[in-house]
mmCIF file with all atom_site columns, C-alpha atoms in Angstrom:
data_model
loop_
_atom_site.group_PDB
_atom_site.id
_atom_site.type_symbol
_atom_site.label_atom_id
_atom_site.label_alt_id
_atom_site.label_comp_id
_atom_site.label_asym_id
_atom_site.label_entity_id
_atom_site.label_seq_id
_atom_site.pdbx_PDB_ins_code
_atom_site.Cartn_x
_atom_site.Cartn_y
_atom_site.Cartn_z
_atom_site.occupancy
_atom_site.B_iso_or_equiv
_atom_site.pdbx_formal_charge
_atom_site.auth_seq_id
_atom_site.auth_comp_id
_atom_site.auth_asym_id
_atom_site.auth_atom_id
_atom_site.pdbx_PDB_model_num
ATOM 1   C CA . MET A 1 1   ? 39.755 -5.476  -9.164  1.00 31.00 ? 1   MET A CA 1
ATOM 2   C CA . GLU A 1 2   ? 38.155 -7.305  -12.111 1.00 39.00 ? 2   GLU A CA 1
ATOM 3   C CA . HIS A 1 3   ? 37.562 -5.730  -15.604 1.00 43.00 ? 3   HIS A CA 1
ATOM 4   C CA . ASP A 1 4   ? 37.702 -6.480  -19.400 1.00 53.00 ? 4   ASP A CA 1
ATOM 5   C CA . GLN A 1 5   ? 41.015 -7.281  -20.551 1.00 58.00 ? 5   GLN A CA 1
ATOM 6   C CA . GLU A 1 6   ? 40.589 -5.976  -23.982 1.00 62.00 ? 6   GLU A CA 1
ATOM 7   C CA . LEU A 1 7   ? 39.049 -2.541  -22.456 1.00 56.00 ? 7   LEU A CA 1
ATOM 8   C CA . GLN A 1 8   ? 42.234 -2.539  -20.064 1.00 59.00 ? 8   GLN A CA 1
ATOM 9   C CA . GLN A 1 9   ? 44.494 -2.904  -23.326 1.00 64.00 ? 9   GLN A CA 1
ATOM 10  C CA . LYS A 1 10  ? 42.795 -0.255  -25.193 1.00 63.00 ? 10  LYS A CA 1
ATOM 11  C CA . LEU A 1 11  ? 43.190 1.954   -22.316 1.00 57.00 ? 11  LEU A CA 1
ATOM 12  C CA . ILE A 1 12  ? 46.716 1.248   -22.024 1.00 61.00 ? 12  ILE A CA 1
ATOM 13  C CA . SER A 1 13  ? 47.429 1.773   -25.833 1.00 66.00 ? 13  SER A CA 1
ATOM 14  C CA . LYS A 1 14  ? 45.854 5.203   -25.433 1.00 62.00 ? 14  LYS A CA 1
ATOM 15  C CA . ASN A 1 15  ? 48.434 5.881   -22.374 1.00 62.00 ? 15  ASN A CA 1
ATOM 16  C CA . LEU A 1 16  ? 45.550 5.911   -20.157 1.00 57.00 ? 16  LEU A CA 1
ATOM 17  C CA . ASN A 1 17  ? 45.526 3.971   -16.697 1.00 56.00 ? 17  ASN A CA 1
ATOM 18  C CA . PRO A 1 18  ? 42.264 1.820   -16.497 1.00 52.00 ? 18  PRO A CA 1
ATOM 19  C CA . PHE A 1 19  ? 42.205 2.297   -12.575 1.00 52.00 ? 19  PHE A CA 1
ATOM 20  C CA . LYS A 1 20  ? 42.418 6.139   -13.007 1.00 56.00 ? 20  LYS A CA 1
ATOM 21  C CA . HIS A 1 21  ? 39.478 6.226   -15.726 1.00 65.00 ? 21  HIS A CA 1
ATOM 22  C CA . CYS A 1 22  ? 36.510 4.646   -13.927 1.00 74.00 ? 22  CYS A CA 1
ATOM 23  C CA . ARG A 1 23  ? 33.279 5.944   -12.465 1.00 76.00 ? 23  ARG A CA 1
ATOM 24  C CA . LYS A 1 24  ? 31.945 5.044   -9.193  1.00 80.00 ? 24  LYS A CA 1
ATOM 25  C CA . VAL A 1 25  ? 28.141 5.251   -8.407  1.00 82.00 ? 25  VAL A CA 1
ATOM 26  C CA . GLU A 1 26  ? 26.924 5.718   -4.960  1.00 81.00 ? 26  GLU A CA 1
ATOM 27  C CA . CYS A 1 27  ? 23.509 5.975   -3.289  1.00 82.00 ? 27  CYS A CA 1
ATOM 28  C CA . ILE A 1 28  ? 22.431 7.382   -0.212  1.00 82.00 ? 28  ILE A CA 1
ATOM 29  C CA . VAL A 1 29  ? 18.553 7.716   0.598   1.00 83.00 ? 29  VAL A CA 1
ATOM 30  C CA . PHE A 1 30  ? 17.113 9.162   3.705   1.00 86.00 ? 30  PHE A CA 1
ATOM 31  C CA . VAL A 1 31  ? 14.097 6.967   5.295   1.00 83.00 ? 31  VAL A CA 1
ATOM 32  C CA . ASP A 1 32  ? 12.576 7.248   8.435   1.00 86.00 ? 32  ASP A CA 1
ATOM 33  C CA . GLU A 1 33  ? 15.317 10.080  9.403   1.00 87.00 ? 33  GLU A CA 1
ATOM 34  C CA . LYS A 1 34  ? 17.934 7.385   9.097   1.00 83.00 ? 34  LYS A CA 1
ATOM 35  C CA . LYS A 1 35  ? 20.559 7.621   6.215   1.00 84.00 ? 35  LYS A CA 1
ATOM 36  C CA . GLU A 1 36  ? 20.847 4.275   4.154   1.00 80.00 ? 36  GLU A CA 1
ATOM 37  C CA . MET A 1 37  ? 23.242 3.312   1.370   1.00 82.00 ? 37  MET A CA 1
ATOM 38  C CA . PRO A 1 38  ? 20.993 0.533   -0.245  1.00 83.00 ? 38  PRO A CA 1
ATOM 39  C CA . LEU A 1 39  ? 22.922 0.116   -3.407  1.00 79.00 ? 39  LEU A CA 1
ATOM 40  C CA . LEU A 1 40  ? 26.234 -1.279  -4.549  1.00 81.00 ? 40  LEU A CA 1
ATOM 41  C CA . VAL A 1 41  ? 27.100 -1.057  -8.041  1.00 85.00 ? 41  VAL A CA 1
ATOM 42  C CA . ASP A 1 42  ? 30.595 -2.212  -9.603  1.00 80.00 ? 42  ASP A CA 1
ATOM 43  C CA . ASP A 1 43  ? 32.812 0.490   -10.941 1.00 79.00 ? 43  ASP A CA 1
ATOM 44  C CA . ILE A 1 44  ? 32.317 1.440   -14.581 1.00 82.00 ? 44  ILE A CA 1
ATOM 45  C CA . PHE A 1 45  ? 35.666 1.759   -16.511 1.00 74.00 ? 45  PHE A CA 1
ATOM 46  C CA . ALA A 1 46  ? 35.947 4.182   -19.433 1.00 74.00 ? 46  ALA A CA 1
ATOM 47  C CA . GLY A 1 47  ? 34.344 2.965   -22.616 1.00 79.00 ? 47  GLY A CA 1
ATOM 48  C CA . GLU A 1 48  ? 32.043 0.421   -21.103 1.00 84.00 ? 48  GLU A CA 1
ATOM 49  C CA . VAL A 1 49  ? 28.269 0.212   -21.900 1.00 90.00 ? 49  VAL A CA 1
ATOM 50  C CA . LYS A 1 50  ? 27.371 -1.956  -19.170 1.00 92.00 ? 50  LYS A CA 1
ATOM 51  C CA . ALA A 1 51  ? 26.726 -1.568  -15.301 1.00 92.00 ? 51  ALA A CA 1
ATOM 52  C CA . LYS A 1 52  ? 26.477 -4.175  -12.713 1.00 92.00 ? 52  LYS A CA 1
ATOM 53  C CA . ILE A 1 53  ? 24.341 -3.984  -9.570  1.00 92.00 ? 53  ILE A CA 1
ATOM 54  C CA . GLY A 1 54  ? 26.511 -5.807  -7.024  1.00 88.00 ? 54  GLY A CA 1
ATOM 55  C CA . ASP A 1 55  ? 23.735 -5.678  -4.286  1.00 86.00 ? 55  ASP A CA 1
ATOM 56  C CA . ILE A 1 56  ? 20.403 -3.922  -3.104  1.00 86.00 ? 56  ILE A CA 1
ATOM 57  C CA . ASN A 1 57  ? 19.719 -4.188  0.333   1.00 82.00 ? 57  ASN A CA 1
ATOM 58  C CA . CYS A 1 58  ? 16.923 -1.677  2.019   1.00 79.00 ? 58  CYS A CA 1
ATOM 59  C CA . GLY A 1 59  ? 17.036 -3.880  5.325   1.00 76.00 ? 59  GLY A CA 1
ATOM 60  C CA . ASP A 1 60  ? 13.954 -3.918  7.094   1.00 78.00 ? 60  ASP A CA 1
ATOM 61  C CA . ARG A 1 61  ? 12.395 -1.293  4.923   1.00 76.00 ? 61  ARG A CA 1
ATOM 62  C CA . THR A 1 62  ? 11.310 -3.589  2.193   1.00 78.00 ? 62  THR A CA 1
ATOM 63  C CA . GLY A 1 63  ? 7.924  -3.274  0.628   1.00 82.00 ? 63  GLY A CA 1
ATOM 64  C CA . ARG A 1 64  ? 8.041  0.342   0.583   1.00 83.00 ? 64  ARG A CA 1
ATOM 65  C CA . GLY A 1 65  ? 9.131  1.076   -3.003  1.00 86.00 ? 65  GLY A CA 1
ATOM 66  C CA . ILE A 1 66  ? 12.591 2.261   -1.926  1.00 88.00 ? 66  ILE A CA 1
ATOM 67  C CA . GLY A 1 67  ? 14.500 -0.191  -4.057  1.00 89.00 ? 67  GLY A CA 1
ATOM 68  C CA . THR A 1 68  ? 12.285 0.565   -7.000  1.00 92.00 ? 68  THR A CA 1
ATOM 69  C CA . PHE A 1 69  ? 12.763 3.945   -6.717  1.00 90.00 ? 69  PHE A CA 1
ATOM 70  C CA . VAL A 1 70  ? 16.581 3.441   -6.438  1.00 90.00 ? 70  VAL A CA 1
ATOM 71  C CA . VAL A 1 71  ? 16.425 1.273   -9.320  1.00 93.00 ? 71  VAL A CA 1
ATOM 72  C CA . GLN A 1 72  ? 14.401 3.443   -11.609 1.00 93.00 ? 72  GLN A CA 1
ATOM 73  C CA . ASN A 1 73  ? 16.692 6.558   -10.858 1.00 90.00 ? 73  ASN A CA 1
ATOM 74  C CA . LEU A 1 74  ? 19.814 4.445   -11.167 1.00 90.00 ? 74  LEU A CA 1
ATOM 75  C CA . CYS A 1 75  ? 18.728 3.545   -14.737 1.00 93.00 ? 75  CYS A CA 1
ATOM 76  C CA . SER A 1 76  ? 17.897 7.061   -15.691 1.00 91.00 ? 76  SER A CA 1
ATOM 77  C CA . ILE A 1 77  ? 21.333 8.343   -14.512 1.00 88.00 ? 77  ILE A CA 1
ATOM 78  C CA . LEU A 1 78  ? 23.304 5.419   -15.962 1.00 90.00 ? 78  LEU A CA 1
ATOM 79  C CA . ARG A 1 79  ? 21.505 6.030   -19.349 1.00 90.00 ? 79  ARG A CA 1
ATOM 80  C CA . GLY A 1 80  ? 22.872 9.466   -18.961 1.00 87.00 ? 80  GLY A CA 1
ATOM 81  C CA . MET A 1 81  ? 26.375 8.264   -18.691 1.00 84.00 ? 81  MET A CA 1
ATOM 82  C CA . GLY A 1 82  ? 26.066 6.274   -22.026 1.00 87.00 ? 82  GLY A CA 1
ATOM 83  C CA . ILE A 1 83  ? 25.440 3.117   -20.046 1.00 91.00 ? 83  ILE A CA 1
ATOM 84  C CA . GLU A 1 84  ? 23.372 0.651   -22.237 1.00 95.00 ? 84  GLU A CA 1
ATOM 85  C CA . THR A 1 85  ? 22.782 -2.394  -20.117 1.00 96.00 ? 85  THR A CA 1
ATOM 86  C CA . VAL A 1 86  ? 22.371 -2.953  -16.327 1.00 96.00 ? 86  VAL A CA 1
ATOM 87  C CA . THR A 1 87  ? 22.717 -6.562  -14.878 1.00 96.00 ? 87  THR A CA 1
ATOM 88  C CA . ALA A 1 88  ? 22.451 -7.802  -11.395 1.00 96.00 ? 88  ALA A CA 1
ATOM 89  C CA . SER A 1 89  ? 23.354 -11.250 -10.213 1.00 95.00 ? 89  SER A CA 1
ATOM 90  C CA . LEU A 1 90  ? 21.105 -13.149 -7.920  1.00 96.00 ? 90  LEU A CA 1
ATOM 91  C CA . SER A 1 91  ? 22.898 -14.919 -5.187  1.00 95.00 ? 91  SER A CA 1
ATOM 92  C CA . THR A 1 92  ? 22.397 -18.849 -4.024  1.00 96.00 ? 92  THR A CA 1
ATOM 93  C CA . VAL A 1 93  ? 22.197 -17.431 -0.489  1.00 95.00 ? 93  VAL A CA 1
ATOM 94  C CA . ASP A 1 94  ? 19.115 -15.642 -1.336  1.00 94.00 ? 94  ASP A CA 1
ATOM 95  C CA . TYR A 1 95  ? 17.478 -18.729 -3.082  1.00 96.00 ? 95  TYR A CA 1
ATOM 96  C CA . HIS A 1 96  ? 14.538 -18.596 -0.174  1.00 96.00 ? 96  HIS A CA 1
ATOM 97  C CA . LYS A 1 97  ? 13.342 -15.552 -1.417  1.00 94.00 ? 97  LYS A CA 1
ATOM 98  C CA . LYS A 1 98  ? 13.430 -16.045 -5.044  1.00 97.00 ? 98  LYS A CA 1
ATOM 99  C CA . ASP A 1 99  ? 10.113 -15.212 -5.651  1.00 97.00 ? 99  ASP A CA 1
ATOM 100 C CA . LYS A 1 100 ? 10.548 -11.619 -4.073  1.00 94.00 ? 100 LYS A CA 1
ATOM 101 C CA . LEU A 1 101 ? 13.666 -11.027 -6.349  1.00 95.00 ? 101 LEU A CA 1
ATOM 102 C CA . TYR A 1 102 ? 11.903 -12.307 -9.430  1.00 97.00 ? 102 TYR A CA 1
ATOM 103 C CA . ASN A 1 103 ? 8.817  -10.081 -8.478  1.00 96.00 ? 103 ASN A CA 1
ATOM 104 C CA . PHE A 1 104 ? 11.363 -6.977  -7.695  1.00 95.00 ? 104 PHE A CA 1
ATOM 105 C CA . TYR A 1 105 ? 13.298 -7.385  -10.938 1.00 96.00 ? 105 TYR A CA 1
ATOM 106 C CA . LEU A 1 106 ? 11.279 -8.990  -13.624 1.00 97.00 ? 106 LEU A CA 1
ATOM 107 C CA . LYS A 1 107 ? 7.864  -7.364  -12.684 1.00 97.00 ? 107 LYS A CA 1
ATOM 108 C CA . LYS A 1 108 ? 8.455  -4.404  -10.991 1.00 96.00 ? 108 LYS A CA 1
ATOM 109 C CA . ASN A 1 109 ? 11.734 -3.018  -12.815 1.00 96.00 ? 109 ASN A CA 1
ATOM 110 C CA . LYS A 1 110 ? 11.433 -4.919  -16.062 1.00 97.00 ? 110 LYS A CA 1
ATOM 111 C CA . PHE A 1 111 ? 14.667 -6.922  -16.263 1.00 98.00 ? 111 PHE A CA 1
ATOM 112 C CA . ASP A 1 112 ? 14.874 -10.027 -18.355 1.00 98.00 ? 112 ASP A CA 1
ATOM 113 C CA . LEU A 1 113 ? 15.767 -13.364 -16.891 1.00 98.00 ? 113 LEU A CA 1
ATOM 114 C CA . VAL A 1 114 ? 19.227 -14.446 -18.488 1.00 98.00 ? 114 VAL A CA 1
ATOM 115 C CA . SER A 1 115 ? 19.777 -17.396 -16.312 1.00 97.00 ? 115 SER A CA 1
ATOM 116 C CA . GLU A 1 116 ? 17.514 -18.991 -13.428 1.00 97.00 ? 116 GLU A CA 1
ATOM 117 C CA . LEU A 1 117 ? 18.519 -18.795 -9.782  1.00 97.00 ? 117 LEU A CA 1
ATOM 118 C CA . THR A 1 118 ? 18.655 -22.442 -8.327  1.00 97.00 ? 118 THR A CA 1
ATOM 119 C CA . GLU A 1 119 ? 19.950 -23.677 -5.116  1.00 97.00 ? 119 GLU A CA 1
ATOM 120 C CA . GLU A 1 120 ? 23.278 -24.451 -6.638  1.00 97.00 ? 120 GLU A CA 1
ATOM 121 C CA . LYS A 1 121 ? 23.693 -21.726 -9.306  1.00 97.00 ? 121 LYS A CA 1
ATOM 122 C CA . TRP A 1 122 ? 23.646 -17.898 -9.260  1.00 96.00 ? 122 TRP A CA 1
ATOM 123 C CA . GLY A 1 123 ? 20.740 -16.206 -11.409 1.00 97.00 ? 123 GLY A CA 1
ATOM 124 C CA . LEU A 1 124 ? 21.209 -13.334 -13.556 1.00 97.00 ? 124 LEU A CA 1
ATOM 125 C CA . VAL A 1 125 ? 18.960 -10.479 -14.912 1.00 98.00 ? 125 VAL A CA 1
ATOM 126 C CA . SER A 1 126 ? 19.495 -7.667  -17.370 1.00 98.00 ? 126 SER A CA 1
ATOM 127 C CA . LYS A 1 127 ? 17.759 -4.687  -18.457 1.00 97.00 ? 127 LYS A CA 1
ATOM 128 C CA . ASN A 1 128 ? 18.297 -2.645  -21.757 1.00 97.00 ? 128 ASN A CA 1
ATOM 129 C CA . ILE A 1 129 ? 18.335 0.887   -20.787 1.00 96.00 ? 129 ILE A CA 1
ATOM 130 C CA . SER A 1 130 ? 19.266 2.581   -24.083 1.00 90.00 ? 130 SER A CA 1
#
């Protein structure tokens, strides 16, 4: 597990185990009578104000607003947990659908482009939700 060293030291100095003081966010949606888990979010350790979307995958159910619904509600829930920023990495594996990723994150869900996705380099988007 990766996490911020400074945060880990802060928790240890308060006699708190950083691995016991984290939150896990999961998402389950039912679409066409099927259970789906389209969202992966990295664990959020105590004291953090940033969350990272690991992946959003709606399979063959794209273009139906499911991902947008999930992201909008995720941001609302995270805001209530004290999270101020949500980020998502854009994989080079998905470069062939860069336009769709940008449409989803930048236009539909109002994320900001932090670093451009290229064939050789991962991209990054971020959204302030505070």
